[in-house]
Amino acid sequence: KKMTEGKNFREIADELFVSPNTIQFHKKNIYKKSECRNSAELVMKCICSGVMALESFA
């Protein structure tokens, strides 16, 4: 969700008190497990599967 807010690795890492490398590692794993190649594809998959609501982007 933080990625959809337009935040970069450093901003997300600072909010979660982790390293930017940790964020990048988890992002890579999410893409691999969801079989998505980019964030747009991942967001669409999340919306279509009901994981995220479209209203959360308003």
PDB file of C-alpha atoms in Angstrom:
ATOM      1  CA  LYS A   1       0.000   0.000   0.000  1.00  0.00           C
ATOM      2  CA  LYS A   2       2.828   2.423   0.791  1.00  0.00           C
ATOM      3  CA  MET A   3       4.162   1.983  -2.746  1.00  0.00           C
ATOM      4  CA  THR A   4       0.795   3.066  -4.160  1.00  0.00           C
ATOM      5  CA  GLU A   5       1.115   6.309  -2.191  1.00  0.00           C
ATOM      6  CA  GLY A   6       4.085   7.269  -4.369  1.00  0.00           C
ATOM      7  CA  LYS A   7       6.679   6.715  -1.671  1.00  0.00           C
ATOM      8  CA  ASN A   8      10.183   5.545  -2.505  1.00  0.00           C
ATOM      9  CA  PHE A   9      12.164   2.801  -0.741  1.00  0.00           C
ATOM     10  CA  ARG A  10      13.851   5.230   1.654  1.00  0.00           C
ATOM     11  CA  GLU A  11      10.590   6.908   2.727  1.00  0.00           C
ATOM     12  CA  ILE A  12       8.893   3.557   3.319  1.00  0.00           C
ATOM     13  CA  ALA A  13      11.936   2.218   5.162  1.00  0.00           C
ATOM     14  CA  ASP A  14      12.061   5.292   7.414  1.00  0.00           C
ATOM     15  CA  GLU A  15       8.375   4.891   8.331  1.00  0.00           C
ATOM     16  CA  LEU A  16       8.816   1.191   9.124  1.00  0.00           C
ATOM     17  CA  PHE A  17      12.229   1.558  10.800  1.00  0.00           C
ATOM     18  CA  VAL A  18      13.960  -0.860   8.411  1.00  0.00           C
ATOM     19  CA  SER A  19      16.621  -0.656   5.716  1.00  0.00           C
ATOM     20  CA  PRO A  20      15.684   0.362   2.147  1.00  0.00           C
ATOM     21  CA  ASN A  21      17.258  -2.951   1.107  1.00  0.00           C
ATOM     22  CA  THR A  22      14.670  -4.753   3.241  1.00  0.00           C
ATOM     23  CA  ILE A  23      11.878  -2.957   1.394  1.00  0.00           C
ATOM     24  CA  GLN A  24      13.418  -3.822  -1.965  1.00  0.00           C
ATOM     25  CA  PHE A  25      13.827  -7.478  -0.905  1.00  0.00           C
ATOM     26  CA  HIS A  26      10.172  -7.768   0.133  1.00  0.00           C
ATOM     27  CA  LYS A  27       8.993  -5.997  -3.025  1.00  0.00           C
ATOM     28  CA  LYS A  28      10.940  -8.473  -5.143  1.00  0.00           C
ATOM     29  CA  ASN A  29       9.389 -11.406  -3.252  1.00  0.00           C
ATOM     30  CA  ILE A  30       5.879  -9.971  -3.619  1.00  0.00           C
ATOM     31  CA  TYR A  31       6.363  -9.613  -7.386  1.00  0.00           C
ATOM     32  CA  LYS A  32       7.697 -13.153  -7.643  1.00  0.00           C
ATOM     33  CA  LYS A  33       4.898 -14.741  -5.584  1.00  0.00           C
ATOM     34  CA  SER A  34       2.170 -12.772  -7.346  1.00  0.00           C
ATOM     35  CA  GLU A  35       3.734 -13.351 -10.773  1.00  0.00           C
ATOM     36  CA  CYS A  36       3.689  -9.605 -11.481  1.00  0.00           C
ATOM     37  CA  ARG A  37       6.386  -7.730 -13.382  1.00  0.00           C
ATOM     38  CA  ASN A  38       5.721  -4.194 -12.156  1.00  0.00           C
ATOM     39  CA  SER A  39       3.775  -2.167  -9.618  1.00  0.00           C
ATOM     40  CA  ALA A  40       0.915  -1.328 -11.997  1.00  0.00           C
ATOM     41  CA  GLU A  41       0.311  -5.008 -12.668  1.00  0.00           C
ATOM     42  CA  LEU A  42       0.477  -5.767  -8.944  1.00  0.00           C
ATOM     43  CA  VAL A  43      -2.035  -3.031  -8.055  1.00  0.00           C
ATOM     44  CA  MET A  44      -4.466  -4.267 -10.719  1.00  0.00           C
ATOM     45  CA  LYS A  45      -4.152  -7.824  -9.439  1.00  0.00           C
ATOM     46  CA  CYS A  46      -4.791  -6.661  -5.858  1.00  0.00           C
ATOM     47  CA  ILE A  47      -7.877  -4.677  -6.865  1.00  0.00           C
ATOM     48  CA  CYS A  48      -9.315  -7.481  -9.012  1.00  0.00           C
ATOM     49  CA  SER A  49      -8.779 -10.073  -6.285  1.00  0.00           C
ATOM     50  CA  GLY A  50     -10.277  -7.849  -3.579  1.00  0.00           C
ATOM     51  CA  VAL A  51      -7.045  -7.439  -1.605  1.00  0.00           C
ATOM     52  CA  MET A  52      -7.249  -3.655  -2.067  1.00  0.00           C
ATOM     53  CA  ALA A  53     -10.277  -1.470  -2.688  1.00  0.00           C
ATOM     54  CA  LEU A  54     -10.250   1.075  -5.478  1.00  0.00           C
ATOM     55  CA  GLU A  55     -11.537   3.637  -2.958  1.00  0.00           C
ATOM     56  CA  SER A  56      -8.209   3.444  -1.122  1.00  0.00           C
ATOM     57  CA  PHE A  57      -6.661   5.437  -3.984  1.00  0.00           C
ATOM     58  CA  ALA A  58      -9.071   8.382  -3.758  1.00  0.00           C
TER      59      ALA A  58
END
